[in-house]
mmCIF file of C-alpha atoms in Angstrom:
data_model
loop_
_atom_site.group_PDB
_atom_site.id
_atom_site.type_symbol
_atom_site.label_atom_id
_atom_site.label_comp_id
_atom_site.label_asym_id
_atom_site.label_seq_id
_atom_site.Cartn_x
_atom_site.Cartn_y
_atom_site.Cartn_z
ATOM 1 C CA UNK A 1 10.886 -10.782 -12.055
ATOM 2 C CA UNK A 2 9.269 -8.514 -9.481
ATOM 3 C CA UNK A 3 7.224 -9.408 -6.455
ATOM 4 C CA UNK A 4 5.312 -7.240 -3.983
ATOM 5 C CA UNK A 5 4.576 -8.955 -0.689
ATOM 6 C CA UNK A 6 2.317 -7.436 1.952
ATOM 7 C CA UNK A 7 2.183 -8.309 5.621
ATOM 8 C CA UNK A 8 0.684 -6.971 8.820
ATOM 9 C CA UNK A 9 -3.019 -7.467 8.281
ATOM 10 C CA UNK A 10 -5.262 -9.067 10.833
ATOM 11 C CA UNK A 11 -8.201 -8.688 13.170
ATOM 12 C CA UNK A 12 -8.367 -5.677 15.463
ATOM 13 C CA UNK A 13 -11.018 -3.966 17.553
ATOM 14 C CA UNK A 14 -12.351 -0.572 16.628
ATOM 15 C CA UNK A 15 -9.983 2.112 17.834
ATOM 16 C CA UNK A 16 -6.988 -0.148 17.485
ATOM 17 C CA UNK A 17 -3.966 0.053 15.216
ATOM 18 C CA UNK A 18 -2.245 -2.020 12.581
ATOM 19 C CA UNK A 19 0.897 -1.469 10.524
ATOM 20 C CA UNK A 20 1.023 -2.849 7.012
ATOM 21 C CA UNK A 21 4.317 -3.501 5.252
ATOM 22 C CA UNK A 22 4.968 -4.129 1.574
ATOM 23 C CA UNK A 23 8.343 -5.198 0.246
ATOM 24 C CA UNK A 24 9.116 -5.026 -3.449
ATOM 25 C CA UNK A 25 11.800 -7.478 -4.534
ATOM 26 C CA UNK A 26 13.365 -8.776 -7.695
ATOM 27 C CA UNK A 27 15.204 -7.147 -10.558
ATOM 28 C CA UNK A 28 14.243 -3.594 -9.642
ATOM 29 C CA UNK A 29 16.109 -0.652 -11.105
ATOM 30 C CA UNK A 30 14.071 2.155 -9.573
ATOM 31 C CA UNK A 31 10.719 2.801 -7.928
ATOM 32 C CA UNK A 32 8.438 5.779 -8.387
ATOM 33 C CA UNK A 33 5.122 6.033 -6.561
ATOM 34 C CA UNK A 34 4.143 3.390 -4.040
ATOM 35 C CA UNK A 35 0.688 3.133 -2.593
ATOM 36 C CA UNK A 36 -1.998 1.238 -0.796
ATOM 37 C CA UNK A 37 -5.427 0.398 -2.133
ATOM 38 C CA UNK A 38 -8.263 -1.418 -0.470
ATOM 39 C CA UNK A 39 -11.301 -3.339 -1.574
ATOM 40 C CA UNK A 40 -14.212 -4.123 0.695
ATOM 41 C CA UNK A 41 -16.700 -6.887 -0.158
ATOM 42 C CA UNK A 42 -19.058 -5.742 -2.889
ATOM 43 C CA UNK A 43 -17.185 -2.490 -3.452
ATOM 44 C CA UNK A 44 -14.694 -1.208 -5.949
ATOM 45 C CA UNK A 45 -11.014 -1.014 -5.156
ATOM 46 C CA UNK A 46 -10.092 2.454 -3.921
ATOM 47 C CA UNK A 47 -6.871 4.326 -3.379
ATOM 48 C CA UNK A 48 -6.077 4.741 0.311
ATOM 49 C CA UNK A 49 -2.734 6.502 0.217
ATOM 50 C CA UNK A 50 0.169 7.086 -2.120
ATOM 51 C CA UNK A 51 3.732 8.298 -1.593
ATOM 52 C CA UNK A 52 6.176 9.511 -4.195
ATOM 53 C CA UNK A 53 9.867 8.666 -4.240
ATOM 54 C CA UNK A 54 10.481 12.153 -2.837
ATOM 55 C CA UNK A 55 8.133 11.546 0.064
ATOM 56 C CA UNK A 56 5.062 13.520 -0.959
ATOM 57 C CA UNK A 57 1.872 11.885 0.227
ATOM 58 C CA UNK A 58 -1.804 11.838 -0.636
ATOM 59 C CA UNK A 59 -4.696 10.252 1.235
ATOM 60 C CA UNK A 60 -8.326 9.480 0.629
ATOM 61 C CA UNK A 61 -10.428 11.796 2.794
ATOM 62 C CA UNK A 62 -11.811 8.978 4.949
ATOM 63 C CA UNK A 63 -8.390 8.091 6.392
ATOM 64 C CA UNK A 64 -6.815 11.527 6.747
ATOM 65 C CA UNK A 65 -5.515 12.065 10.261
ATOM 66 C CA UNK A 66 -5.683 8.341 11.056
ATOM 67 C CA UNK A 67 -3.422 6.629 8.512
ATOM 68 C CA UNK A 68 0.188 7.454 7.675
ATOM 69 C CA UNK A 69 2.056 6.177 4.649
ATOM 70 C CA UNK A 70 5.855 6.061 4.633
ATOM 71 C CA UNK A 71 8.601 4.302 2.741
ATOM 72 C CA UNK A 72 12.171 3.120 2.939
ATOM 73 C CA UNK A 73 13.639 3.724 -0.501
ATOM 74 C CA UNK A 74 16.792 1.760 0.236
ATOM 75 C CA UNK A 75 14.698 -1.335 0.948
ATOM 76 C CA UNK A 76 11.944 -0.748 -1.638
ATOM 77 C CA UNK A 77 9.467 -0.948 1.190
ATOM 78 C CA UNK A 78 6.281 0.973 1.889
ATOM 79 C CA UNK A 79 4.385 1.088 5.160
ATOM 80 C CA UNK A 80 0.873 2.022 6.163
ATOM 81 C CA UNK A 81 0.351 2.879 9.816
ATOM 82 C CA UNK A 82 -3.348 2.662 10.566
ATOM 83 C CA UNK A 83 -4.599 4.178 13.814
ATOM 84 C CA UNK A 84 -8.083 4.709 15.220
ATOM 85 C CA UNK A 85 -9.387 1.942 12.998
ATOM 86 C CA UNK A 86 -13.091 1.784 12.252
ATOM 87 C CA UNK A 87 -15.271 -1.118 11.097
ATOM 88 C CA UNK A 88 -15.605 0.615 7.732
ATOM 89 C CA UNK A 89 -11.855 0.202 7.247
ATOM 90 C CA UNK A 90 -12.421 -3.542 6.907
ATOM 91 C CA UNK A 91 -11.132 -4.618 3.499
ATOM 92 C CA UNK A 92 -8.410 -6.398 1.621
ATOM 93 C CA UNK A 93 -5.457 -4.019 1.362
ATOM 94 C CA UNK A 94 -3.229 -4.133 -1.695
ATOM 95 C CA UNK A 95 0.210 -2.692 -2.251
ATOM 96 C CA UNK A 96 0.917 -1.000 -5.561
ATOM 97 C CA UNK A 97 4.146 0.281 -7.087
ATOM 98 C CA UNK A 98 5.282 1.946 -10.278
ATOM 99 C CA UNK A 99 8.737 0.645 -10.910
ATOM 100 C CA UNK A 100 11.333 0.075 -13.537
ATOM 101 C CA UNK A 101 12.676 -3.408 -13.971
ATOM 102 C CA UNK A 102 16.406 -3.757 -14.560
ATOM 103 C CA UNK A 103 17.055 -3.850 -18.285
ATOM 104 C CA UNK A 104 13.867 -2.005 -19.172
ATOM 105 C CA UNK A 105 13.377 1.675 -19.945
ATOM 106 C CA UNK A 106 9.709 1.638 -19.028
ATOM 107 C CA UNK A 107 7.948 1.987 -15.703
ATOM 108 C CA UNK A 108 5.269 -0.622 -15.048
ATOM 109 C CA UNK A 109 2.607 -0.976 -12.418
ATOM 110 C CA UNK A 110 2.755 -3.941 -10.043
ATOM 111 C CA UNK A 111 0.361 -5.268 -7.394
ATOM 112 C CA UNK A 112 0.769 -7.345 -4.289
ATOM 113 C CA UNK A 113 -1.489 -10.262 -3.437
ATOM 114 C CA UNK A 114 -3.306 -8.398 -0.689
ATOM 115 C CA UNK A 115 -3.621 -8.646 3.068
ATOM 116 C CA UNK A 116 -6.893 -8.754 4.943
ATOM 117 C CA UNK A 117 -7.778 -6.178 7.589
ATOM 118 C CA UNK A 118 -10.829 -6.776 9.734
ATOM 119 C CA UNK A 119 -11.998 -4.225 12.291
ATOM 120 C CA UNK A 120 -14.595 -5.425 14.757
ATOM 121 C CA UNK A 121 -17.048 -3.080 16.448
#
């Protein structure tokens, strides 16, 4: 019914930039918070950034000032602009969204399949 598809990952040198995109598609009635998580090898998945439908944002301390989350509500799309990348940013990045499927009164949490970001030193 609903699919979240990420794109934009890849290999970049330290100090470089990448822009991740996540498009939510399907029978979507409305979308609340959208966010990005990441999981490095051997580590737990952590929240990187989240944005509400009104545009309020929150970031994990390690990316503040370097990453910017934004969204296009009309297209159910969320972006993550990552600047000044560091090797410790290397991880699989996952899109997450709280949304309401058409025909349902409940909001549910959905995940994308992930996109790999590798930052070389």
